[in-house]
């Protein structure tokens, strides 16, 4: 059974701080990794994807991948109240469906 | 550029009834996947359609069926509805089946009473 694990939270950070969201996965053969943001009552929105070990930066967001440890993380710098949402980690191999974690709820206080 | 569109957005059904949900993929996308998201859970994969055929299926009973049309749009059908089928049903589209970036529609909220 392929699994993706996330701490459900809530993770609470003050405005302007760095939020760190973590995800582990069980399938060592996984090749593609995604972070989605989901506001309450809305559908998931793709934030970032990463395929290679290391860091990938996009604006205030940085995805980090460590395949040896089967670990992927998302850092949000200068967190804003509008970043308050549930963040879903998803993992896949080419030709297979995305497997999602349950999500981590982030709360940014002003 | 229209994104993934789904209909209806909300619906209420009674146990034992049948429901059909519809999805139009993002322009240029030929693959449609359906996910079920229960409250407090991540999306769970139901099945994927490509070239009008079911290509992959998740761990869902045969009560869940689907179809893809020549214009790549898709339907999800659920028969003999159970209370546990109450969830947000998400359609996602992608260019091909490689499992790369997929984009979700706004979803259809199904409540079974």
XYZ file of N, CA and C in Angstrom:
669
model
N 0.847 -1.178 0.000
C 0.000 0.000 0.000
C 0.895 1.245 0.000
N 0.800 2.005 -1.088
C 1.606 3.215 -1.163
C 0.953 4.284 -0.307
N 1.766 4.944 0.529
C 1.219 5.927 1.451
C 2.011 7.221 1.410
N 1.296 8.297 1.702
C 1.894 9.614 1.852
C 1.443 10.136 3.207
N 2.390 10.503 4.042
C 2.081 10.914 5.399
C 2.369 12.396 5.599
N 1.433 13.069 6.223
C 1.607 14.467 6.593
C 1.068 14.671 7.998
N 1.693 15.571 8.732
C 1.166 15.970 10.024
C -0.064 16.831 9.784
N -1.192 16.458 10.388
C -2.445 17.164 10.080
C -2.477 18.580 10.635
N -1.605 18.861 11.646
C -1.587 20.198 12.212
C -2.707 20.408 13.207
N -3.140 21.644 13.469
C -2.741 22.809 12.696
C -1.338 23.301 13.033
N -0.681 23.834 12.007
C 0.588 24.497 12.172
C 0.302 25.988 12.233
N 0.680 26.600 13.346
C 0.396 28.020 13.537
C 1.697 28.814 13.507
N 1.743 29.835 12.662
C 2.918 30.704 12.584
C 2.455 32.152 12.547
N 3.281 33.069 13.065
C 2.917 34.491 12.980
C 3.214 35.036 11.584
N 2.534 36.090 11.235
C 2.759 36.740 9.946
C 4.229 37.132 9.808
N 4.785 36.847 8.639
C 6.174 37.181 8.367
C 7.159 36.059 8.672
N 6.710 35.038 9.357
C 7.588 33.925 9.716
C 7.691 32.932 8.557
N 8.578 31.960 8.718
C 8.706 30.870 7.753
C 7.865 29.690 8.224
N 7.021 29.198 7.337
C 6.231 27.991 7.627
C 6.892 26.805 6.936
N 7.049 25.725 7.680
C 7.691 24.524 7.148
C 6.717 23.360 7.193
N 6.399 22.821 6.031
C 5.443 21.731 5.912
C 6.180 20.496 5.411
N 5.897 19.363 6.033
C 6.662 18.162 5.747
C 5.786 17.014 5.264
N 6.416 16.103 4.531
C 5.697 14.990 3.923
C 6.672 13.832 3.740
N 6.252 12.631 4.094
C 7.045 11.438 3.804
C 6.204 10.491 2.953
N 6.892 9.658 2.170
C 6.187 8.757 1.277
C 6.807 7.368 1.363
N 6.009 6.361 1.076
C 6.471 4.995 1.292
C 7.072 4.343 0.041
N 6.648 4.776 -1.152
C 7.121 4.153 -2.387
C 8.453 4.745 -2.811
N 9.523 3.983 -2.631
C 10.854 4.495 -2.939
C 11.017 4.802 -4.429
N 10.198 4.198 -5.268
C 10.285 4.435 -6.702
C 9.566 5.686 -7.176
N 8.959 6.440 -6.287
C 8.227 7.653 -6.663
C 9.170 8.645 -7.324
N 8.656 9.322 -8.347
C 9.521 10.198 -9.130
C 9.059 11.639 -9.193
N 7.783 11.881 -8.966
C 7.252 13.232 -9.096
C 6.521 13.607 -7.817
N 6.724 14.865 -7.399
C 6.218 15.287 -6.100
C 5.564 16.655 -6.250
N 4.401 16.785 -5.652
C 3.600 17.984 -5.851
C 3.114 18.528 -4.518
N 2.976 19.849 -4.471
C 2.309 20.512 -3.357
C 1.101 21.266 -3.886
N -0.036 21.000 -3.254
C -1.271 21.689 -3.575
C -1.734 22.469 -2.350
N -2.353 23.602 -2.597
C -2.970 24.400 -1.542
C -4.479 24.296 -1.714
N -5.181 24.104 -0.606
C -6.635 23.989 -0.665
C -7.263 24.866 0.413
N -7.968 25.895 -0.045
C -8.719 26.725 0.865
C -10.015 25.998 1.231
N -10.542 26.318 2.394
C -11.746 25.663 2.886
C -12.889 25.782 1.885
N -13.452 24.657 1.510
C -14.576 24.649 0.591
C -14.204 24.776 -0.871
N -12.913 24.820 -1.166
C -12.447 24.973 -2.541
C -11.673 23.740 -2.998
N -11.333 23.699 -4.267
C -10.584 22.570 -4.801
C -9.083 22.828 -4.660
N -8.266 21.785 -4.733
C -6.816 21.958 -4.612
C -6.239 22.756 -5.777
N -5.257 23.577 -5.442
C -4.591 24.421 -6.424
C -3.110 24.076 -6.419
N -2.560 23.786 -7.575
C -1.159 23.410 -7.667
C -0.253 24.593 -7.316
N 0.663 24.376 -6.361
C 1.635 25.407 -5.995
C 2.967 25.125 -6.675
N 3.471 23.910 -6.481
C 4.795 23.580 -6.999
C 4.900 22.090 -7.256
N 5.822 21.734 -8.140
C 6.183 20.342 -8.309
C 7.705 20.252 -8.350
N 8.216 19.105 -7.963
C 9.676 18.898 -7.942
C 9.961 17.463 -8.324
N 10.988 17.258 -9.128
C 11.333 15.928 -9.596
C 12.715 15.476 -9.124
N 13.605 16.450 -8.884
C 14.999 16.119 -8.583
C 15.339 16.450 -7.138
N 16.277 15.720 -6.594
C 16.763 16.011 -5.242
C 17.253 17.450 -5.144
N 17.032 18.046 -3.989
C 17.494 19.400 -3.777
C 16.337 20.349 -3.570
N 16.604 21.617 -3.829
C 15.633 22.678 -3.613
C 15.141 23.240 -4.938
N 13.882 23.670 -4.912
C 13.315 24.382 -6.054
C 12.537 25.560 -5.506
N 12.885 26.757 -5.977
C 12.278 27.962 -5.442
C 11.344 28.610 -6.454
N 10.222 29.137 -5.939
C 9.274 29.873 -6.783
C 8.655 30.944 -5.915
N 9.190 32.163 -6.027
C 8.691 33.253 -5.199
C 8.944 32.981 -3.734
N 7.891 33.054 -2.922
C 8.043 32.809 -1.487
C 8.057 31.326 -1.121
N 7.873 30.464 -2.107
C 7.792 29.032 -1.863
C 9.078 28.312 -2.282
N 9.504 27.375 -1.440
C 10.632 26.508 -1.767
C 10.248 25.075 -1.469
N 10.354 24.223 -2.479
C 10.140 22.790 -2.287
C 11.503 22.129 -2.125
N 11.586 21.179 -1.195
C 12.824 20.457 -0.952
C 12.543 18.969 -1.056
N 13.415 18.256 -1.766
C 13.219 16.820 -1.971
C 14.473 16.068 -1.568
N 14.291 15.009 -0.800
C 15.381 14.113 -0.417
C 14.876 12.694 -0.659
N 15.206 12.141 -1.814
C 14.705 10.822 -2.177
C 15.280 9.724 -1.295
N 16.515 9.889 -0.842
C 17.118 8.866 0.022
C 16.338 8.725 1.323
N 15.849 9.834 1.838
C 15.071 9.824 3.071
C 13.580 9.743 2.806
N 13.184 9.749 1.516
C 11.772 9.686 1.135
C 10.984 10.799 1.820
N 11.488 11.994 1.620
C 11.002 13.157 2.356
C 10.920 14.344 1.407
N 9.800 15.042 1.480
C 9.645 16.254 0.681
C 9.023 17.315 1.576
N 9.478 18.540 1.429
C 8.974 19.607 2.276
C 8.648 20.847 1.447
N 7.869 21.719 2.062
C 7.522 23.003 1.454
C 7.779 24.082 2.483
N 8.592 25.064 2.103
C 8.839 26.214 2.958
C 8.116 27.423 2.376
N 7.436 28.147 3.240
C 6.766 29.380 2.823
C 7.411 30.514 3.599
N 8.109 31.386 2.890
C 8.764 32.520 3.540
C 7.791 33.686 3.633
N 8.049 34.562 4.638
C 7.220 35.756 4.805
C 5.730 35.373 4.767
N 5.357 34.442 5.612
C 3.980 33.932 5.608
C 2.965 35.052 5.794
N 1.866 34.951 5.059
C 0.799 35.939 5.104
C -0.500 35.265 5.566
N -1.401 36.020 6.168
C -2.693 35.423 6.551
C -3.394 34.731 5.382
N -3.171 35.227 4.172
C -3.794 34.606 2.998
C -3.204 33.229 2.673
N -2.088 32.887 3.319
C -1.517 31.547 3.139
C -2.228 30.507 4.005
N -3.102 30.959 4.892
C -3.840 30.028 5.758
C -4.719 29.126 4.908
N -4.427 27.834 4.948
C -5.099 26.869 4.094
C -4.614 25.475 4.492
N -5.124 24.467 3.808
C -4.604 23.109 3.955
C -3.665 22.832 2.792
N -2.495 22.292 3.105
C -1.496 22.010 2.094
C -1.392 20.496 1.905
N -1.613 20.075 0.674
C -1.627 18.661 0.326
C -0.350 18.284 -0.411
N 0.270 17.241 0.059
C 1.434 16.663 -0.614
C 0.941 15.513 -1.484
N 1.451 15.402 -2.697
C 1.043 14.319 -3.598
C 2.264 13.744 -4.295
N 2.209 12.462 -4.551
C 3.362 11.725 -5.076
C 2.889 10.833 -6.223
N 3.728 10.663 -7.234
C 3.341 9.785 -8.325
C 4.561 9.266 -9.075
N 4.316 8.243 -9.861
C 5.244 7.788 -10.886
C 4.590 8.051 -12.232
N 5.401 8.168 -13.289
C 4.813 8.380 -14.618
C 3.800 7.295 -14.951
N 2.627 7.718 -15.399
C 1.607 6.755 -15.783
C 0.759 6.257 -14.650
N 1.011 6.724 -13.451
C 0.179 6.309 -12.319
C -0.511 7.529 -11.707
N -1.544 7.251 -10.955
C -2.332 8.339 -10.376
C -1.602 8.982 -9.203
N -1.956 10.221 -8.929
C -1.434 10.909 -7.758
C -1.945 10.250 -6.482
N -1.049 10.110 -5.526
C -1.426 9.649 -4.201
C -1.228 10.824 -3.257
N -2.290 11.197 -2.563
C -2.267 12.372 -1.700
C -2.138 11.999 -0.238
N -1.491 12.873 0.513
C -1.574 12.814 1.948
C -2.871 13.458 2.408
N -3.105 13.441 3.726
C -4.343 14.002 4.253
C -4.290 15.519 4.369
N -3.084 16.064 4.237
C -2.954 17.504 4.281
C -2.568 18.036 5.645
N -1.890 19.172 5.633
C -1.530 19.894 6.852
C -2.225 21.241 6.824
N -2.930 21.556 7.903
C -3.598 22.857 7.999
C -2.633 23.898 8.550
N -2.472 24.969 7.810
C -1.608 26.077 8.203
C -2.454 27.274 8.601
N -2.123 27.863 9.739
C -2.804 29.073 10.193
C -1.754 30.150 10.412
N -1.889 31.272 9.695
C -0.967 32.391 9.824
C -1.703 33.531 10.519
N -1.193 33.921 11.665
C -1.872 34.963 12.446
C -1.234 36.324 12.192
N -2.081 37.341 12.097
C -1.597 38.708 11.845
C -1.358 39.454 13.156
N -8.422 31.243 -21.427
C -8.265 29.787 -21.470
C -9.071 29.182 -20.325
N -10.141 28.472 -20.674
C -10.987 27.892 -19.639
C -10.230 26.780 -18.946
N -10.401 26.734 -17.627
C -9.804 25.653 -16.875
C -10.712 24.449 -16.898
N -10.555 23.599 -15.905
C -11.397 22.416 -15.782
C -12.751 22.857 -15.219
N -13.808 22.485 -15.890
C -15.138 22.865 -15.409
C -15.932 21.629 -15.019
N -16.670 21.751 -13.922
C -17.474 20.634 -13.423
C -18.893 21.093 -13.152
N -19.806 20.145 -13.290
C -21.203 20.430 -12.940
C -21.870 19.159 -12.447
N -22.875 19.279 -11.580
C -23.245 20.501 -10.874
C -22.260 20.807 -9.751
N -22.375 21.964 -9.141
C -21.457 22.323 -8.065
C -21.911 21.724 -6.737
N -23.202 21.673 -6.528
C -23.752 21.079 -5.311
C -24.978 20.255 -5.673
N -25.125 19.124 -4.983
C -26.359 18.369 -5.161
C -26.608 17.492 -3.955
N -27.881 17.229 -3.723
C -28.307 16.384 -2.614
C -29.097 15.216 -3.193
N -28.724 14.012 -2.785
C -29.391 12.806 -3.249
C -29.790 11.954 -2.041
N -30.714 11.051 -2.308
C -31.181 10.131 -1.279
C -30.485 8.785 -1.432
N -30.265 8.116 -0.319
C -29.673 6.782 -0.360
C -30.373 5.902 -1.386
N -29.570 5.157 -2.152
C -30.108 4.255 -3.157
C -30.261 4.868 -4.532
N -30.233 6.205 -4.589
C -30.353 6.863 -5.888
C -29.052 6.782 -6.675
N -29.126 7.297 -7.883
C -27.972 7.328 -8.761
C -27.633 8.782 -9.076
N -26.346 9.058 -9.320
C -25.938 10.425 -9.626
C -24.949 10.420 -10.787
N -25.005 11.469 -11.583
C -24.041 11.667 -12.680
C -23.396 13.027 -12.529
N -22.089 13.044 -12.511
C -21.314 14.281 -12.433
C -20.559 14.454 -13.738
N -20.386 15.709 -14.145
C -19.803 15.986 -15.446
C -18.565 16.861 -15.349
N -17.684 16.702 -16.327
C -16.409 17.405 -16.306
C -15.957 17.710 -17.725
N -15.506 18.946 -17.932
C -14.852 19.323 -19.185
C -13.408 19.667 -18.868
N -12.454 19.030 -19.529
C -11.049 19.255 -19.180
C -10.552 20.606 -19.670
N -9.420 20.977 -19.157
C -8.726 22.184 -19.598
C -8.373 22.032 -21.074
N -8.402 23.154 -21.793
C -8.069 23.124 -23.207
C -6.687 22.522 -23.425
N -6.610 21.589 -24.365
C -5.338 20.940 -24.669
C -5.068 19.686 -23.857
N -5.949 19.402 -22.898
C -5.785 18.201 -22.071
C -6.695 17.092 -22.576
N -6.146 15.864 -22.644
C -6.931 14.753 -23.165
C -7.188 13.662 -22.132
N -6.665 13.848 -20.948
C -6.793 12.833 -19.900
C -7.570 13.413 -18.728
N -8.536 12.642 -18.262
C -9.377 13.082 -17.143
C -9.300 12.050 -16.025
N -9.095 12.540 -14.831
C -9.092 11.677 -13.644
C -10.138 12.179 -12.676
N -10.706 11.253 -11.924
C -11.703 11.605 -10.914
C -11.180 11.218 -9.535
N -11.426 12.098 -8.583
C -11.019 11.871 -7.200
C -12.213 12.128 -6.286
N -12.219 11.419 -5.171
C -13.208 11.646 -4.119
C -12.479 12.196 -2.902
N -12.977 13.294 -2.348
C -12.365 13.858 -1.156
C -13.407 13.973 -0.052
N -13.291 13.100 0.932
C -14.155 13.177 2.103
C -13.644 14.273 3.028
N -14.495 14.733 3.913
C -14.137 15.820 4.820
C -12.917 15.437 5.646
N -11.901 16.310 5.657
C -10.716 16.082 6.466
C -9.726 15.093 5.888
N -9.965 14.659 4.670
C -9.083 13.684 4.019
C -8.482 14.287 2.755
N -7.411 13.643 2.281
C -6.889 14.028 0.989
C -7.703 13.381 -0.118
N -7.588 13.883 -1.336
C -8.311 13.263 -2.462
C -7.882 11.815 -2.674
N -8.873 10.960 -2.949
C -8.611 9.551 -3.235
C -8.932 9.283 -4.708
N -8.018 8.640 -5.403
C -8.156 8.381 -6.836
C -9.250 7.364 -7.102
N -10.171 7.723 -8.009
C -11.241 6.805 -8.399
C -10.857 6.086 -9.687
N -10.693 6.858 -10.766
C -10.240 6.286 -12.035
C -9.786 7.376 -12.984
N -9.141 6.920 -14.059
C -8.602 7.828 -15.074
C -9.071 7.378 -16.456
N -9.418 8.350 -17.299
C -9.848 8.062 -18.661
C -8.929 8.737 -19.660
N -8.589 7.974 -20.668
C -7.758 8.456 -21.773
C -8.197 7.738 -23.033
N -8.356 8.468 -24.100
C -8.830 7.889 -25.370
C -10.105 7.076 -25.169
N -10.993 7.631 -24.380
C -12.326 7.090 -24.130
C -12.327 5.743 -23.407
N -11.199 5.398 -22.803
C -11.131 4.137 -22.070
C -10.647 4.379 -20.641
N -11.119 3.557 -19.732
C -10.629 3.597 -18.361
C -9.226 2.987 -18.337
N -8.246 3.779 -17.939
C -6.847 3.338 -17.981
C -6.346 2.858 -16.635
N -6.816 3.462 -15.585
C -6.405 3.100 -14.238
C -7.630 3.219 -13.352
N -7.608 2.435 -12.270
C -8.718 2.487 -11.335
C -8.180 2.373 -9.922
N -8.719 3.151 -9.037
C -8.380 3.066 -7.626
C -9.248 2.044 -6.923
N -9.192 2.039 -5.619
C -9.888 1.039 -4.823
C -11.334 1.480 -4.543
N -12.128 1.525 -5.586
C -13.534 1.900 -5.475
C -14.401 0.789 -6.071
N -15.593 0.572 -5.495
C -16.458 -0.512 -5.987
C -17.018 -0.206 -7.371
N -17.610 -1.240 -7.953
C -18.161 -1.126 -9.303
C -19.341 -0.153 -9.375
N -19.863 0.247 -8.227
C -20.937 1.256 -8.234
C -20.455 2.562 -8.862
N -19.157 2.736 -8.866
C -18.560 3.926 -9.469
C -18.144 3.579 -10.902
N -18.702 4.284 -11.841
C -18.346 4.049 -13.240
C -18.204 5.386 -13.947
N -17.617 5.324 -15.118
C -17.399 6.575 -15.820
C -17.432 6.405 -17.315
N -17.217 7.542 -17.958
C -17.214 7.549 -19.414
C -16.432 8.764 -19.872
N -15.756 8.613 -21.010
C -15.127 9.770 -21.635
C -15.636 9.881 -23.063
N -15.926 11.074 -23.466
C -16.479 11.328 -24.788
C -15.385 11.753 -25.758
N -15.679 11.717 -27.076
C -14.648 12.081 -28.072
C -14.066 13.477 -27.873
N -14.822 14.389 -27.262
C -14.284 15.743 -27.027
C -13.510 15.816 -25.711
N -13.209 14.683 -25.124
C -12.419 14.512 -23.899
C -13.204 14.801 -22.615
N -14.408 15.304 -22.712
C -15.195 15.499 -21.497
C -15.526 14.150 -20.881
N -15.949 14.188 -19.627
C -16.119 12.926 -18.905
C -17.298 13.008 -17.949
N -17.829 11.852 -17.632
C -18.872 11.721 -16.617
C -18.454 10.695 -15.577
N -18.876 10.954 -14.353
C -18.732 10.000 -13.260
C -20.133 9.624 -12.823
N -20.421 8.333 -12.781
C -21.705 7.830 -12.337
C -21.528 7.025 -11.053
N -22.408 7.267 -10.108
C -22.399 6.473 -8.880
C -23.803 5.922 -8.684
N -23.898 4.608 -8.603
C -25.184 3.942 -8.398
C -25.371 3.558 -6.935
N -26.636 3.315 -6.578
C -26.957 2.810 -5.232
C -26.229 3.612 -4.164
N -26.452 4.908 -4.148
C -25.717 5.805 -3.257
C -25.837 5.410 -1.802
N -24.705 5.526 -1.100
C -24.620 5.295 0.333
C -24.317 6.611 1.027
N -24.630 6.677 2.320
C -24.325 7.896 3.069
C -22.838 8.227 2.969
N -22.009 7.190 2.959
C -20.560 7.367 2.900
C -20.044 7.909 1.591
N -20.922 8.007 0.596
C -20.511 8.585 -0.686
C -20.540 10.112 -0.644
N -21.033 10.666 0.451
C -21.055 12.117 0.592
C -19.617 12.640 0.613
N -19.290 13.517 -0.315
C -17.913 13.984 -0.456
C -17.850 15.052 -1.535
N -16.662 15.610 -1.665
C -16.357 16.496 -2.793
C -15.753 15.635 -3.901
N -16.345 15.671 -5.068
C -15.845 14.900 -6.202
C -15.101 15.843 -7.128
N -13.832 15.528 -7.310
C -12.945 16.386 -8.074
C -12.593 15.752 -9.406
N -12.680 16.546 -10.444
C -12.202 16.137 -11.748
C -10.870 16.833 -11.987
N -9.931 16.116 -12.553
C -8.631 16.694 -12.860
C -8.261 16.339 -14.286
N -7.629 17.268 -14.969
C -7.212 16.965 -16.333
C -5.713 17.168 -16.497
N -5.166 16.498 -17.482
C -3.739 16.592 -17.762
C -3.512 16.272 -19.231
N -2.368 16.721 -19.759
C -2.024 16.351 -21.133
C -1.342 14.991 -21.145
N -2.042 13.942 -21.479
C -1.476 12.610 -21.463
C -1.581 11.957 -20.105
N -1.106 10.738 -20.032
C -1.269 9.924 -18.832
C 0.009 9.834 -18.006
N 0.982 10.677 -18.312
C 2.298 10.526 -17.667
C 2.273 10.864 -16.197
N 1.150 11.402 -15.718
C 1.078 11.682 -14.289
C 1.741 12.956 -13.888
N 2.113 13.776 -14.857
C 2.699 15.060 -14.527
C 1.608 16.044 -14.108
N 1.923 17.320 -14.142
C 1.038 18.305 -13.535
C -0.404 18.125 -13.969
N -1.269 18.021 -12.987
C -2.692 17.925 -13.253
C -3.366 19.110 -12.591
N -4.490 19.493 -13.152
C -5.230 20.656 -12.667
C -6.648 20.233 -12.325
N -7.102 20.684 -11.163
C -8.417 20.298 -10.679
C -9.487 21.323 -11.055
N -10.693 20.813 -11.246
C -11.851 21.676 -11.327
C -12.294 22.066 -9.929
N -13.367 22.848 -9.851
C -13.841 23.342 -8.562
C -14.583 22.277 -7.767
N -14.909 21.170 -8.413
C -15.509 20.066 -7.689
C -17.018 20.092 -7.650
N -17.573 18.945 -7.345
C -19.017 18.797 -7.143
C -19.232 18.255 -5.739
N -19.966 19.018 -4.953
C -20.254 18.601 -3.583
C -21.499 17.727 -3.604
N -21.334 16.466 -3.204
C -22.454 15.540 -3.151
C -22.795 15.240 -1.699
N -24.047 15.443 -1.363
C -24.540 15.066 -0.042
C -25.588 13.984 -0.231
N -25.411 12.869 0.453
C -26.378 11.773 0.397
C -27.109 11.718 1.736
N -28.427 11.788 1.673
C -29.229 11.818 2.915
C -30.125 10.580 3.013
